[in-house]
């Protein structure tokens, strides 16, 4: 069975929309529709109920989802095992958002290598949607993210309490002085909702960015202000490149680790223990 068709099916099932699935898979909506039609023809059963509101799984689709995930997982496991270099016996692929690699992800890799030298490690970068897709299809086994999106076969644990703080590129900024220079960075629906409620005067901005922590680089080269993760932006504050807006509200934005539930329990236990060591230090100093 074509793995591409199965991955497309899982993406449509997870998003509830052919349009959303096409955007995440970087293909046209007609391509997604054609793939689903081919899969339904092969199985001899409709997998989705279509409506103006979106799509939902049929009873046959719900049954098939479990098997589709299993087939994809088995395929990705085969690819991983074949790719393990000589001298290593096991592998683990970790994904993380851009801002989580420098202070957390790289330290985690270092610690895992110390306690499990026979484990071949791979690292992937991605925004939440991409990481979720990689987790679902088995490309990665775990991910560090601010916005976990659960799917069948995944579980999430909050590991660090974090906040989004407002920073500006000029000295001594205040919430009152940022209005005309404020850039809205999209940190997800919950942030946007709370941002609109608590900062209604900054709701209609001239520029919105969906670039995550890369927004820090944008700010340092311009006369602008925005919200960024406190831990990530601390180095910019220490260097005097950015400055805290002390009277602006803070927004909770915890860090999560998401695991595939079928990860080898020995590998997961080793990785989780090292992650606990690292995050306990970070939580203690927060």
mmCIF file of C-alpha atoms in Angstrom:
data_model
loop_
_atom_site.group_PDB
_atom_site.id
_atom_site.type_symbol
_atom_site.label_atom_id
_atom_site.label_comp_id
_atom_site.label_asym_id
_atom_site.label_seq_id
_atom_site.Cartn_x
_atom_site.Cartn_y
_atom_site.Cartn_z
ATOM 1 C CA UNK A 1 0.000 0.000 0.000
ATOM 2 C CA UNK A 2 1.259 3.497 -0.885
ATOM 3 C CA UNK A 3 2.695 5.183 2.225
ATOM 4 C CA UNK A 4 1.980 8.632 0.746
ATOM 5 C CA UNK A 5 -1.725 7.795 0.597
ATOM 6 C CA UNK A 6 -1.691 6.652 4.210
ATOM 7 C CA UNK A 7 0.108 9.784 5.402
ATOM 8 C CA UNK A 8 -2.391 11.930 3.522
ATOM 9 C CA UNK A 9 -5.265 10.032 5.148
ATOM 10 C CA UNK A 10 -3.801 10.605 8.623
ATOM 11 C CA UNK A 11 -3.290 14.306 7.920
ATOM 12 C CA UNK A 12 -6.893 14.758 6.752
ATOM 13 C CA UNK A 13 -8.182 12.785 9.738
ATOM 14 C CA UNK A 14 -6.127 14.900 12.133
ATOM 15 C CA UNK A 15 -7.010 18.281 10.654
ATOM 16 C CA UNK A 16 -10.627 17.540 9.696
ATOM 17 C CA UNK A 17 -10.147 19.429 6.466
ATOM 18 C CA UNK A 18 -8.843 18.748 2.969
ATOM 19 C CA UNK A 19 -7.719 22.380 2.753
ATOM 20 C CA UNK A 20 -5.739 22.263 6.003
ATOM 21 C CA UNK A 21 -4.209 18.924 5.026
ATOM 22 C CA UNK A 22 -3.118 20.298 1.647
ATOM 23 C CA UNK A 23 -1.420 23.264 3.341
ATOM 24 C CA UNK A 24 0.455 21.038 5.765
ATOM 25 C CA UNK A 25 1.491 18.594 3.049
ATOM 26 C CA UNK A 26 2.432 21.387 0.613
ATOM 27 C CA UNK A 27 0.251 19.987 -2.165
ATOM 28 C CA UNK A 28 -2.960 21.169 -3.807
ATOM 29 C CA UNK A 29 -6.385 20.371 -2.403
ATOM 30 C CA UNK A 30 -7.190 18.419 -5.551
ATOM 31 C CA UNK A 31 -4.091 16.262 -4.976
ATOM 32 C CA UNK A 32 -5.296 15.468 -1.460
ATOM 33 C CA UNK A 33 -8.775 14.616 -2.757
ATOM 34 C CA UNK A 34 -7.312 12.349 -5.426
ATOM 35 C CA UNK A 35 -5.136 10.506 -2.911
ATOM 36 C CA UNK A 36 -8.077 9.908 -0.580
ATOM 37 C CA UNK A 37 -10.206 8.734 -3.507
ATOM 38 C CA UNK A 38 -7.487 6.258 -4.532
ATOM 39 C CA UNK A 39 -7.283 4.953 -0.978
ATOM 40 C CA UNK A 40 -11.052 4.591 -0.705
ATOM 41 C CA UNK A 41 -11.153 2.787 -4.053
ATOM 42 C CA UNK A 42 -8.441 0.374 -2.869
ATOM 43 C CA UNK A 43 -10.287 -0.382 0.365
ATOM 44 C CA UNK A 44 -13.735 -0.434 -1.163
ATOM 45 C CA UNK A 45 -15.153 1.775 1.597
ATOM 46 C CA UNK A 46 -15.631 5.532 2.070
ATOM 47 C CA UNK A 47 -13.291 6.837 4.768
ATOM 48 C CA UNK A 48 -14.689 10.345 5.231
ATOM 49 C CA UNK A 49 -18.055 12.052 5.421
ATOM 50 C CA UNK A 50 -17.808 15.333 3.506
ATOM 51 C CA UNK A 51 -19.762 18.463 4.472
ATOM 52 C CA UNK A 52 -19.424 22.235 4.234
ATOM 53 C CA UNK A 53 -18.060 22.230 7.783
ATOM 54 C CA UNK A 54 -15.226 19.870 6.853
ATOM 55 C CA UNK A 55 -14.766 16.120 6.948
ATOM 56 C CA UNK A 56 -15.080 13.442 9.609
ATOM 57 C CA UNK A 57 -14.191 9.784 9.667
ATOM 58 C CA UNK A 58 -16.774 7.181 8.757
ATOM 59 C CA UNK A 59 -16.980 4.023 10.914
ATOM 60 C CA UNK A 60 -14.704 2.336 8.357
ATOM 61 C CA UNK A 61 -12.348 5.319 8.523
ATOM 62 C CA UNK A 62 -12.112 5.119 12.309
ATOM 63 C CA UNK A 63 -11.253 1.421 12.109
ATOM 64 C CA UNK A 64 -8.713 2.003 9.363
ATOM 65 C CA UNK A 65 -6.947 4.850 11.207
ATOM 66 C CA UNK A 66 -5.406 2.430 13.705
ATOM 67 C CA UNK A 67 -4.016 0.208 10.953
ATOM 68 C CA UNK A 68 -2.794 3.165 8.885
ATOM 69 C CA UNK A 69 -0.808 4.477 11.838
ATOM 70 C CA UNK A 70 0.641 1.015 12.415
ATOM 71 C CA UNK A 71 1.717 0.590 8.789
ATOM 72 C CA UNK A 72 3.323 4.041 8.688
ATOM 73 C CA UNK A 73 5.093 3.414 11.987
ATOM 74 C CA UNK A 74 6.423 0.069 10.770
ATOM 75 C CA UNK A 75 7.674 1.656 7.541
ATOM 76 C CA UNK A 76 9.439 4.498 9.356
ATOM 77 C CA UNK A 77 10.964 2.034 11.820
ATOM 78 C CA UNK A 78 12.328 0.007 8.900
ATOM 79 C CA UNK A 79 13.866 3.159 7.407
ATOM 80 C CA UNK A 80 15.450 4.061 10.758
ATOM 81 C CA UNK A 81 16.881 0.601 11.320
ATOM 82 C CA UNK A 82 18.399 0.480 7.850
ATOM 83 C CA UNK A 83 19.930 3.940 8.357
ATOM 84 C CA UNK A 84 21.583 3.157 11.722
ATOM 85 C CA UNK A 85 25.362 3.507 11.209
ATOM 86 C CA UNK A 86 27.680 0.591 11.909
ATOM 87 C CA UNK A 87 28.623 0.393 15.566
ATOM 88 C CA UNK A 88 25.231 1.528 16.856
ATOM 89 C CA UNK A 89 22.350 -0.736 17.807
ATOM 90 C CA UNK A 90 19.440 1.611 18.430
ATOM 91 C CA UNK A 91 18.252 5.027 17.271
ATOM 92 C CA UNK A 92 16.191 7.975 18.469
ATOM 93 C CA UNK A 93 15.098 10.994 16.445
ATOM 94 C CA UNK A 94 14.176 14.139 18.373
ATOM 95 C CA UNK A 95 12.414 17.180 16.945
ATOM 96 C CA UNK A 96 12.130 20.651 18.446
ATOM 97 C CA UNK A 97 11.028 24.160 17.673
ATOM 98 C CA UNK A 98 13.768 26.608 16.727
ATOM 99 C CA UNK A 99 13.889 28.413 20.073
ATOM 100 C CA UNK A 100 14.107 25.168 22.056
ATOM 101 C CA UNK A 101 17.261 23.766 20.493
ATOM 102 C CA UNK A 102 19.900 26.197 21.883
ATOM 103 C CA UNK A 103 19.049 26.112 25.585
ATOM 104 C CA UNK A 104 17.371 22.725 25.943
ATOM 105 C CA UNK A 105 17.577 20.463 22.907
ATOM 106 C CA UNK A 106 21.352 20.499 22.446
ATOM 107 C CA UNK A 107 21.933 19.894 26.152
ATOM 108 C CA UNK A 108 19.529 16.952 25.974
ATOM 109 C CA UNK A 109 21.430 15.435 23.051
ATOM 110 C CA UNK A 110 24.714 15.812 24.945
ATOM 111 C CA UNK A 111 23.310 14.139 28.044
ATOM 112 C CA UNK A 112 21.760 11.240 26.119
ATOM 113 C CA UNK A 113 25.080 10.591 24.367
ATOM 114 C CA UNK A 114 26.766 10.401 27.758
ATOM 115 C CA UNK A 115 24.402 7.817 29.252
ATOM 116 C CA UNK A 116 23.643 5.869 26.043
ATOM 117 C CA UNK A 117 26.727 5.954 23.792
ATOM 118 C CA UNK A 118 25.387 3.098 21.651
ATOM 119 C CA UNK A 119 22.286 5.117 20.704
ATOM 120 C CA UNK A 120 22.334 6.792 17.290
ATOM 121 C CA UNK A 121 20.687 10.219 17.568
ATOM 122 C CA UNK A 122 19.104 12.386 14.898
ATOM 123 C CA UNK A 123 17.708 15.903 15.296
ATOM 124 C CA UNK A 124 14.945 17.645 13.353
ATOM 125 C CA UNK A 125 13.726 21.245 13.318
ATOM 126 C CA UNK A 126 10.130 22.326 12.807
ATOM 127 C CA UNK A 127 7.152 24.438 13.743
ATOM 128 C CA UNK A 128 4.371 22.702 15.747
ATOM 129 C CA UNK A 129 2.385 21.477 12.725
ATOM 130 C CA UNK A 130 5.477 19.993 11.100
ATOM 131 C CA UNK A 131 6.583 18.318 14.328
ATOM 132 C CA UNK A 132 3.115 16.850 14.819
ATOM 133 C CA UNK A 133 3.155 15.478 11.286
ATOM 134 C CA UNK A 134 6.618 13.975 11.864
ATOM 135 C CA UNK A 135 5.452 12.400 15.124
ATOM 136 C CA UNK A 136 2.338 10.978 13.526
ATOM 137 C CA UNK A 137 4.131 9.389 10.595
ATOM 138 C CA UNK A 138 7.068 8.160 12.691
ATOM 139 C CA UNK A 139 9.778 10.406 11.245
ATOM 140 C CA UNK A 140 10.585 11.471 14.815
ATOM 141 C CA UNK A 141 9.893 9.696 18.097
ATOM 142 C CA UNK A 142 9.621 12.718 20.381
ATOM 143 C CA UNK A 143 9.445 16.496 20.162
ATOM 144 C CA UNK A 144 10.029 19.570 22.283
ATOM 145 C CA UNK A 145 7.322 22.133 21.636
ATOM 146 C CA UNK A 146 5.320 24.963 23.148
ATOM 147 C CA UNK A 147 2.055 23.869 21.545
ATOM 148 C CA UNK A 148 1.501 20.100 21.701
ATOM 149 C CA UNK A 149 -1.107 18.734 19.316
ATOM 150 C CA UNK A 150 -2.213 15.290 20.384
ATOM 151 C CA UNK A 151 -3.100 12.609 17.885
ATOM 152 C CA UNK A 152 -3.760 8.881 18.361
ATOM 153 C CA UNK A 153 -0.524 7.225 19.456
ATOM 154 C CA UNK A 154 0.967 10.354 21.084
ATOM 155 C CA UNK A 155 1.198 11.563 24.669
ATOM 156 C CA UNK A 156 2.462 14.867 26.080
ATOM 157 C CA UNK A 157 4.062 15.997 29.342
ATOM 158 C CA UNK A 158 4.678 19.553 30.518
ATOM 159 C CA UNK A 159 8.344 19.855 31.452
ATOM 160 C CA UNK A 160 9.124 23.558 32.001
ATOM 161 C CA UNK A 161 7.038 26.564 33.006
ATOM 162 C CA UNK A 162 7.785 29.375 30.556
ATOM 163 C CA UNK A 163 6.416 32.846 29.805
ATOM 164 C CA UNK A 164 6.147 35.076 26.781
ATOM 165 C CA UNK A 165 7.492 38.528 27.638
ATOM 166 C CA UNK A 166 7.389 41.781 25.711
ATOM 167 C CA UNK A 167 10.782 43.096 24.631
ATOM 168 C CA UNK A 168 11.837 46.099 22.561
ATOM 169 C CA UNK A 169 14.946 47.128 20.667
ATOM 170 C CA UNK A 170 15.342 50.475 22.471
ATOM 171 C CA UNK A 171 16.268 51.246 26.068
ATOM 172 C CA UNK A 172 13.734 51.906 28.831
ATOM 173 C CA UNK A 173 10.619 50.875 26.886
ATOM 174 C CA UNK A 174 7.143 51.000 28.407
ATOM 175 C CA UNK A 175 3.874 49.410 27.321
ATOM 176 C CA UNK A 176 2.580 52.881 26.508
ATOM 177 C CA UNK A 177 5.386 53.697 24.059
ATOM 178 C CA UNK A 178 5.336 50.537 21.918
ATOM 179 C CA UNK A 179 2.015 50.999 20.110
ATOM 180 C CA UNK A 180 3.283 52.338 16.784
ATOM 181 C CA UNK A 181 6.313 50.043 16.794
ATOM 182 C CA UNK A 182 4.668 46.836 17.981
ATOM 183 C CA UNK A 183 4.896 43.644 15.917
ATOM 184 C CA UNK A 184 2.457 40.821 16.678
ATOM 185 C CA UNK A 185 4.169 37.429 16.668
ATOM 186 C CA UNK A 186 1.615 34.638 16.381
ATOM 187 C CA UNK A 187 2.188 32.215 19.245
ATOM 188 C CA UNK A 188 -1.035 30.283 18.726
ATOM 189 C CA UNK A 189 -4.763 30.743 19.197
ATOM 190 C CA UNK A 190 -4.715 30.859 22.998
ATOM 191 C CA UNK A 191 -2.048 33.577 23.009
ATOM 192 C CA UNK A 192 -3.887 35.616 20.368
ATOM 193 C CA UNK A 193 -7.114 35.366 22.364
ATOM 194 C CA UNK A 194 -5.513 36.437 25.655
ATOM 195 C CA UNK A 195 -3.436 39.094 23.893
ATOM 196 C CA UNK A 196 -6.600 40.656 22.441
ATOM 197 C CA UNK A 197 -8.285 40.583 25.838
ATOM 198 C CA UNK A 198 -5.430 42.057 27.855
ATOM 199 C CA UNK A 199 -3.890 44.344 25.236
ATOM 200 C CA UNK A 200 -6.801 45.496 23.062
ATOM 201 C CA UNK A 201 -4.856 48.599 22.021
ATOM 202 C CA UNK A 202 -2.293 46.355 20.274
ATOM 203 C CA UNK A 203 -4.780 44.102 18.496
ATOM 204 C CA UNK A 204 -4.702 45.813 15.104
ATOM 205 C CA UNK A 205 -1.020 45.931 14.208
ATOM 206 C CA UNK A 206 0.497 46.711 10.828
ATOM 207 C CA UNK A 207 2.640 43.568 10.856
ATOM 208 C CA UNK A 208 2.042 40.008 12.070
ATOM 209 C CA UNK A 209 4.822 37.417 11.993
ATOM 210 C CA UNK A 210 4.506 33.638 12.210
ATOM 211 C CA UNK A 211 8.247 33.021 12.518
ATOM 212 C CA UNK A 212 8.480 31.988 16.164
ATOM 213 C CA UNK A 213 11.686 32.891 17.983
ATOM 214 C CA UNK A 214 13.277 34.137 14.761
ATOM 215 C CA UNK A 215 11.376 37.296 15.646
ATOM 216 C CA UNK A 216 14.265 38.144 17.988
ATOM 217 C CA UNK A 217 16.573 38.624 15.012
ATOM 218 C CA UNK A 218 13.943 40.791 13.359
ATOM 219 C CA UNK A 219 13.703 43.053 16.409
ATOM 220 C CA UNK A 220 17.445 43.540 16.890
ATOM 221 C CA UNK A 221 17.765 45.143 13.471
ATOM 222 C CA UNK A 222 14.695 47.382 13.710
ATOM 223 C CA UNK A 223 12.970 49.854 15.989
ATOM 224 C CA UNK A 224 10.302 47.409 17.121
ATOM 225 C CA UNK A 225 8.780 45.460 20.022
ATOM 226 C CA UNK A 226 7.160 42.027 20.325
ATOM 227 C CA UNK A 227 6.515 39.041 22.597
ATOM 228 C CA UNK A 228 9.172 36.309 22.783
ATOM 229 C CA UNK A 229 9.891 33.311 25.079
ATOM 230 C CA UNK A 230 11.648 34.525 28.230
ATOM 231 C CA UNK A 231 14.356 31.871 28.356
ATOM 232 C CA UNK A 232 15.219 32.156 24.685
ATOM 233 C CA UNK A 233 15.387 35.945 24.692
ATOM 234 C CA UNK A 234 17.456 36.204 27.890
ATOM 235 C CA UNK A 235 20.760 36.169 25.984
ATOM 236 C CA UNK A 236 19.567 39.145 23.930
ATOM 237 C CA UNK A 237 18.652 40.981 27.134
ATOM 238 C CA UNK A 238 22.013 40.164 28.720
ATOM 239 C CA UNK A 239 23.822 41.468 25.628
ATOM 240 C CA UNK A 240 21.810 44.681 25.605
ATOM 241 C CA UNK A 241 20.404 43.931 22.166
ATOM 242 C CA UNK A 242 16.834 43.859 23.457
ATOM 243 C CA UNK A 243 15.166 45.357 26.525
ATOM 244 C CA UNK A 244 12.325 44.135 28.722
ATOM 245 C CA UNK A 245 9.070 46.085 28.727
ATOM 246 C CA UNK A 246 8.545 45.741 32.497
ATOM 247 C CA UNK A 247 4.943 46.928 32.719
ATOM 248 C CA UNK A 248 3.636 44.682 29.918
ATOM 249 C CA UNK A 249 1.683 41.555 30.939
ATOM 250 C CA UNK A 250 3.318 38.135 30.732
ATOM 251 C CA UNK A 251 1.620 35.174 29.099
ATOM 252 C CA UNK A 252 2.173 31.557 30.263
ATOM 253 C CA UNK A 253 3.766 29.472 27.513
ATOM 254 C CA UNK A 254 5.000 26.165 28.972
ATOM 255 C CA UNK A 255 7.351 23.769 27.222
ATOM 256 C CA UNK A 256 6.169 20.220 26.515
ATOM 257 C CA UNK A 257 7.706 16.973 25.381
ATOM 258 C CA UNK A 258 5.522 14.826 23.122
ATOM 259 C CA UNK A 259 6.257 11.124 22.675
ATOM 260 C CA UNK A 260 5.083 8.430 20.365
ATOM 261 C CA UNK A 261 3.613 5.756 22.604
ATOM 262 C CA UNK A 262 5.339 2.958 20.677
ATOM 263 C CA UNK A 263 8.906 4.110 21.406
ATOM 264 C CA UNK A 264 11.166 1.376 22.793
ATOM 265 C CA UNK A 265 10.579 1.652 26.578
ATOM 266 C CA UNK A 266 14.297 1.283 27.344
ATOM 267 C CA UNK A 267 15.194 4.147 24.998
ATOM 268 C CA UNK A 268 12.373 6.306 26.322
ATOM 269 C CA UNK A 269 13.323 5.691 29.951
ATOM 270 C CA UNK A 270 16.932 6.718 29.299
ATOM 271 C CA UNK A 271 15.891 9.822 27.375
ATOM 272 C CA UNK A 272 13.265 10.846 29.931
ATOM 273 C CA UNK A 273 15.657 10.515 32.859
ATOM 274 C CA UNK A 274 18.212 12.787 31.197
ATOM 275 C CA UNK A 275 15.515 15.294 30.263
ATOM 276 C CA UNK A 276 14.305 15.379 33.873
ATOM 277 C CA UNK A 277 17.838 16.160 35.050
ATOM 278 C CA UNK A 278 18.130 19.081 32.639
ATOM 279 C CA UNK A 279 14.659 20.505 33.198
ATOM 280 C CA UNK A 280 14.852 20.231 36.994
ATOM 281 C CA UNK A 281 17.902 22.507 36.852
ATOM 282 C CA UNK A 282 16.094 24.974 34.590
ATOM 283 C CA UNK A 283 12.919 24.988 36.694
ATOM 284 C CA UNK A 284 14.987 25.524 39.831
ATOM 285 C CA UNK A 285 16.595 28.640 38.350
ATOM 286 C CA UNK A 286 13.400 30.091 36.825
#
